[in-house]
Tab-separated table of C-alpha atoms in Angstrom:
chain	number	residue	atom	x	y	z
A	8	GLY	CA	64.355	147.594	60.585
A	9	ALA	CA	62.307	145.064	58.695
A	10	GLY	CA	65.213	142.753	58.025
A	11	VAL	CA	68.934	142.255	58.386
A	12	SER	CA	70.882	144.862	56.468
A	13	GLN	CA	74.530	144.798	55.423
A	14	THR	CA	76.785	147.495	54.110
A	15	PRO	CA	78.421	147.911	51.745
A	16	SER	CA	76.704	145.711	49.206
A	17	ASN	CA	79.952	145.343	47.314
A	18	LYS	CA	83.521	146.114	48.299
A	19	VAL	CA	86.562	146.019	46.056
A	20	THR	CA	89.939	146.363	47.686
A	21	GLU	CA	93.579	145.699	46.985
A	22	LYS	CA	95.636	142.934	48.475
A	23	GLY	CA	97.060	143.954	51.819
A	24	LYS	CA	94.397	146.541	52.639
A	25	TYR	CA	92.094	146.624	55.673
A	26	VAL	CA	88.311	146.326	55.285
A	27	GLU	CA	85.294	146.605	57.562
A	28	LEU	CA	81.928	145.029	56.806
A	29	ARG	CA	78.855	146.116	58.739
A	30	CYS	CA	75.747	144.220	59.794
A	31	ASP	CA	72.540	145.653	61.234
A	32	PRO	CA	70.453	142.822	62.702
A	33	ILE	CA	66.697	142.718	63.076
A	34	SER	CA	65.691	144.961	65.975
A	35	GLY	CA	65.502	143.020	69.225
A	36	HIS	CA	67.484	140.018	68.015
A	37	THR	CA	70.050	139.031	70.604
A	38	ALA	CA	72.036	136.552	68.520
A	39	LEU	CA	74.121	137.515	65.489
A	40	TYR	CA	76.118	135.307	63.134
A	41	TRP	CA	78.670	135.830	60.389
A	42	TYR	CA	79.166	133.362	57.531
A	43	ARG	CA	81.403	133.355	54.470
A	44	GLN	CA	80.215	132.016	51.131
A	45	SER	CA	82.796	131.311	48.469
A	46	LEU	CA	81.728	131.075	44.839
A	47	GLY	CA	79.696	127.950	44.139
A	48	GLN	CA	79.669	126.780	47.747
A	49	GLY	CA	77.420	126.861	50.756
A	50	PRO	CA	77.996	129.392	53.541
A	51	GLU	CA	80.571	128.552	56.211
A	52	PHE	CA	80.273	129.696	59.799
A	53	LEU	CA	82.711	132.324	61.049
A	54	ILE	CA	81.547	133.700	64.400
A	55	TYR	CA	78.489	133.991	66.624
A	56	PHE	CA	77.580	136.707	69.136
A	57	GLN	CA	75.176	136.452	72.016
A	58	GLY	CA	74.637	140.050	73.060
A	59	THR	CA	77.966	141.874	73.028
A	60	GLY	CA	80.205	138.865	73.494
A	61	ALA	CA	81.569	136.464	70.914
A	62	ALA	CA	80.161	133.153	72.124
A	63	ASP	CA	81.818	131.069	69.405
A	64	ASP	CA	84.578	132.277	67.081
A	65	SER	CA	85.785	128.842	66.049
A	66	GLY	CA	85.091	129.521	62.369
A	67	LEU	CA	87.400	132.504	61.973
A	68	PRO	CA	90.118	131.287	59.581
A	69	ASN	CA	93.045	133.148	61.152
A	70	ASP	CA	93.981	136.154	63.252
A	71	ARG	CA	93.496	138.568	60.352
A	72	PHE	CA	89.764	138.245	60.937
A	73	PHE	CA	88.080	139.938	63.879
A	74	ALA	CA	84.509	140.931	64.691
A	75	VAL	CA	82.897	143.165	67.291
A	76	ARG	CA	79.428	143.957	68.531
A	77	PRO	CA	80.054	146.628	71.184
A	78	GLU	CA	76.453	147.537	72.012
A	79	GLY	CA	74.780	144.253	71.319
A	80	SER	CA	73.206	145.390	68.067
A	81	VAL	CA	75.320	146.394	65.050
A	82	SER	CA	78.317	144.198	64.315
A	83	THR	CA	81.445	144.869	62.267
A	84	LEU	CA	83.598	142.195	60.673
A	85	LYS	CA	87.164	143.402	60.245
A	86	ILE	CA	89.724	141.864	57.933
A	87	GLN	CA	93.356	142.958	58.085
A	88	ARG	CA	95.962	142.527	55.361
A	89	THR	CA	93.406	141.155	52.912
A	90	GLU	CA	94.404	138.335	50.580
A	91	ARG	CA	92.898	137.282	47.266
A	92	GLY	CA	91.568	134.154	48.957
A	93	ASP	CA	89.393	136.339	51.173
A	94	SER	CA	87.223	137.175	48.155
A	95	ALA	CA	83.728	135.885	48.919
A	96	VAL	CA	80.247	136.955	49.949
A	97	TYR	CA	80.075	137.654	53.669
A	98	LEU	CA	76.639	136.934	55.094
A	99	CYS	CA	75.243	138.113	58.381
A	100	ALA	CA	72.267	136.550	60.147
A	101	SER	CA	70.372	137.247	63.345
A	102	SER	CA	67.915	135.371	65.515
A	103	LEU	CA	65.647	136.412	68.345
A	104	THR	CA	67.235	133.922	70.698
A	105	ALA	CA	70.126	131.524	70.451
A	106	SER	CA	68.873	128.501	72.304
A	107	GLY	CA	67.271	125.597	70.546
A	108	GLY	CA	63.769	124.328	70.948
A	109	SER	CA	61.608	126.928	69.292
A	110	SER	CA	61.296	128.912	66.116
A	111	THR	CA	62.719	131.963	67.892
A	112	ASP	CA	66.175	130.624	67.142
A	113	THR	CA	65.601	130.647	63.381
A	114	GLN	CA	68.346	132.596	61.650
A	115	TYR	CA	67.361	135.359	59.239
A	116	PHE	CA	69.959	136.440	56.731
A	117	GLY	CA	70.965	139.731	55.197
A	118	PRO	CA	71.799	140.197	51.501
A	119	GLY	CA	75.518	139.899	52.118
A	120	THR	CA	78.571	141.923	51.179
A	121	ARG	CA	80.514	140.759	48.152
A	122	LEU	CA	84.198	141.329	48.871
A	123	THR	CA	86.643	141.278	45.982
A	124	VAL	CA	90.349	141.445	46.726
A	125	LEU	CA	92.434	142.349	43.677
B	13	ALA	CA	81.849	117.151	63.261
B	14	GLN	CA	78.567	117.535	61.454
B	15	THR	CA	78.390	117.377	57.678
B	16	VAL	CA	75.689	118.072	55.101
B	17	THR	CA	75.772	116.708	51.559
B	18	GLN	CA	73.673	117.705	48.578
B	19	SER	CA	74.411	115.339	45.726
B	20	GLN	CA	72.533	117.186	42.991
B	21	PRO	CA	74.448	120.271	41.804
B	22	GLU	CA	71.686	121.199	39.342
B	23	MET	CA	68.058	120.282	38.781
B	24	SER	CA	65.380	121.466	36.399
B	25	VAL	CA	61.619	121.093	36.406
B	26	GLN	CA	58.748	122.227	34.240
B	27	GLU	CA	56.455	124.841	35.648
B	28	ALA	CA	53.540	123.321	37.629
B	29	GLU	CA	55.323	120.006	38.100
B	30	THR	CA	56.863	118.513	41.238
B	31	VAL	CA	60.561	118.247	42.035
B	32	THR	CA	62.479	116.707	44.928
B	33	LEU	CA	65.854	117.927	46.146
B	34	SER	CA	68.032	115.525	48.125
B	35	CYS	CA	70.041	116.096	51.280
B	36	THR	CA	71.913	113.750	53.573
B	37	TYR	CA	73.689	114.671	56.763
B	38	ASP	CA	75.795	113.269	59.536
B	39	THR	CA	75.765	114.196	63.194
B	40	SER	CA	76.513	112.437	66.455
B	41	GLU	CA	73.776	114.362	68.243
B	42	ASN	CA	70.278	113.050	68.861
B	43	ASN	CA	68.712	116.505	69.056
B	44	TYR	CA	69.163	118.769	66.068
B	45	TYR	CA	67.318	120.923	63.566
B	46	LEU	CA	67.237	120.786	59.796
B	47	PHE	CA	66.485	123.613	57.410
B	48	TRP	CA	66.048	124.338	53.751
B	49	TYR	CA	67.042	127.816	52.621
B	50	LYS	CA	66.458	129.369	49.205
B	51	GLN	CA	69.003	131.812	47.746
B	52	PRO	CA	67.846	133.726	44.663
B	53	PRO	CA	70.270	135.841	42.608
B	54	SER	CA	69.727	138.682	45.091
B	55	ARG	CA	71.944	136.591	47.447
B	56	GLN	CA	69.588	136.824	50.401
B	57	MET	CA	69.019	133.473	52.122
B	58	ILE	CA	65.316	132.886	52.687
B	59	LEU	CA	64.074	130.211	55.072
B	60	VAL	CA	61.838	127.736	53.260
B	61	ILE	CA	61.130	125.128	55.901
B	62	ARG	CA	62.353	123.855	59.275
B	63	GLN	CA	62.238	120.398	60.866
B	64	GLU	CA	62.951	119.417	64.453
B	65	ALA	CA	64.617	116.009	64.640
B	66	TYR	CA	62.500	114.922	67.604
B	67	LYS	CA	59.317	115.346	65.581
B	68	GLN	CA	58.301	112.366	63.487
B	69	GLN	CA	55.817	114.336	61.441
B	70	ASN	CA	57.233	115.826	58.267
B	71	ALA	CA	57.087	119.613	58.092
B	72	THR	CA	55.021	121.307	55.395
B	73	GLU	CA	54.774	124.929	54.283
B	74	ASN	CA	52.251	125.447	51.505
B	75	ARG	CA	53.818	123.965	48.336
B	76	PHE	CA	56.955	122.866	50.212
B	77	SER	CA	57.230	119.669	52.204
B	78	VAL	CA	60.030	117.485	53.486
B	79	ASN	CA	60.655	113.775	53.728
B	80	PHE	CA	62.632	113.371	56.944
B	81	GLN	CA	64.150	109.931	57.438
B	82	LYS	CA	66.050	110.123	60.730
B	83	ALA	CA	67.522	106.626	60.649
B	84	ALA	CA	68.836	107.175	57.147
B	85	LYS	CA	69.917	110.756	57.968
B	86	SER	CA	68.057	112.004	54.931
B	87	PHE	CA	66.119	115.240	54.557
B	88	SER	CA	64.684	115.857	51.088
B	89	LEU	CA	62.625	118.830	49.964
B	90	LYS	CA	59.616	118.422	47.706
B	91	ILE	CA	58.320	121.416	45.782
B	92	SER	CA	54.845	120.937	44.356
B	93	ASP	CA	53.288	123.003	41.576
B	94	SER	CA	56.665	124.572	40.772
B	95	GLN	CA	56.599	128.253	39.896
B	96	LEU	CA	59.072	130.370	37.936
B	97	GLY	CA	59.847	132.247	41.139
B	98	ASP	CA	61.155	129.038	42.679
B	99	THR	CA	64.244	129.295	40.470
B	100	ALA	CA	67.142	129.693	42.894
B	101	MET	CA	69.915	127.913	44.761
B	102	TYR	CA	68.605	125.704	47.540
B	103	PHE	CA	70.706	124.896	50.592
B	104	CYS	CA	70.112	122.242	53.175
B	105	ALA	CA	71.424	123.113	56.643
B	106	LEU	CA	71.854	121.440	60.021
B	107	ARG	CA	72.052	122.932	63.492
B	108	GLU	CA	72.872	120.752	66.455
B	109	ASN	CA	70.950	121.507	69.617
B	110	ALA	CA	74.152	122.034	71.540
B	111	GLY	CA	75.486	124.579	69.106
B	112	ASN	CA	74.276	127.617	67.277
B	113	MET	CA	76.042	127.548	63.949
B	114	LEU	CA	74.403	126.291	60.806
B	115	THR	CA	76.298	123.764	58.706
B	116	PHE	CA	75.304	124.047	55.054
B	117	GLY	CA	75.465	121.676	52.130
B	118	GLY	CA	76.965	122.714	48.833
B	119	GLY	CA	73.615	123.667	47.338
B	120	THR	CA	71.408	122.607	44.427
B	121	ARG	CA	70.685	125.011	41.618
B	122	LEU	CA	67.025	124.664	40.620
B	123	MET	CA	65.739	125.964	37.324
B	124	VAL	CA	61.990	126.087	36.742
B	125	LYS	CA	61.226	126.134	33.026
B	126	PRO	CA	58.110	127.703	31.518
């Protein structure tokens, strides 16, 4: 596709429920990133994939959060037993490569999924 | 750990005038990259400009330019000839060469007034 797409655009759920957020990166991009943006703040890193593997998951807040990228393209962020504090915009980004030194590692962002936990 | 600070929560500028947004950062690395992203109400982060720390020359992209002061760890964004479409949140971000994650500042809300 022309850009990074994320579905759904908005998700409202009840406390304790399970949710899945999907990210379709730019075609051919090997690196994929998830960030969380709380209201009035800058995005915070959650996890980064290089191909199918999670190369850095140091930003995941706890074990309720999990992400996969089974075929090296689409990624799903999964949140179990949602809490009200999980309410935020979840942003996905992709880059052609992951290594530094050239513009091919520039991260391009999707429009995000706004998650509201009631 | 790296940090990014934007000290101006909100700024306003008249259309066609020039505005400068401030950003300071901290990192222990010598090689790193700095970015300015724009986030309009549509939520999508749009890359405005990128600067490699090893380059002394300040990056420019049309009406957007940066003032990169490595010793001071300062990275300000100058928008010339401001347009109504420049109204958005602006985020400064840092990526260390050894890592892949972006560390963002808290953002500056820019309003361009007609």
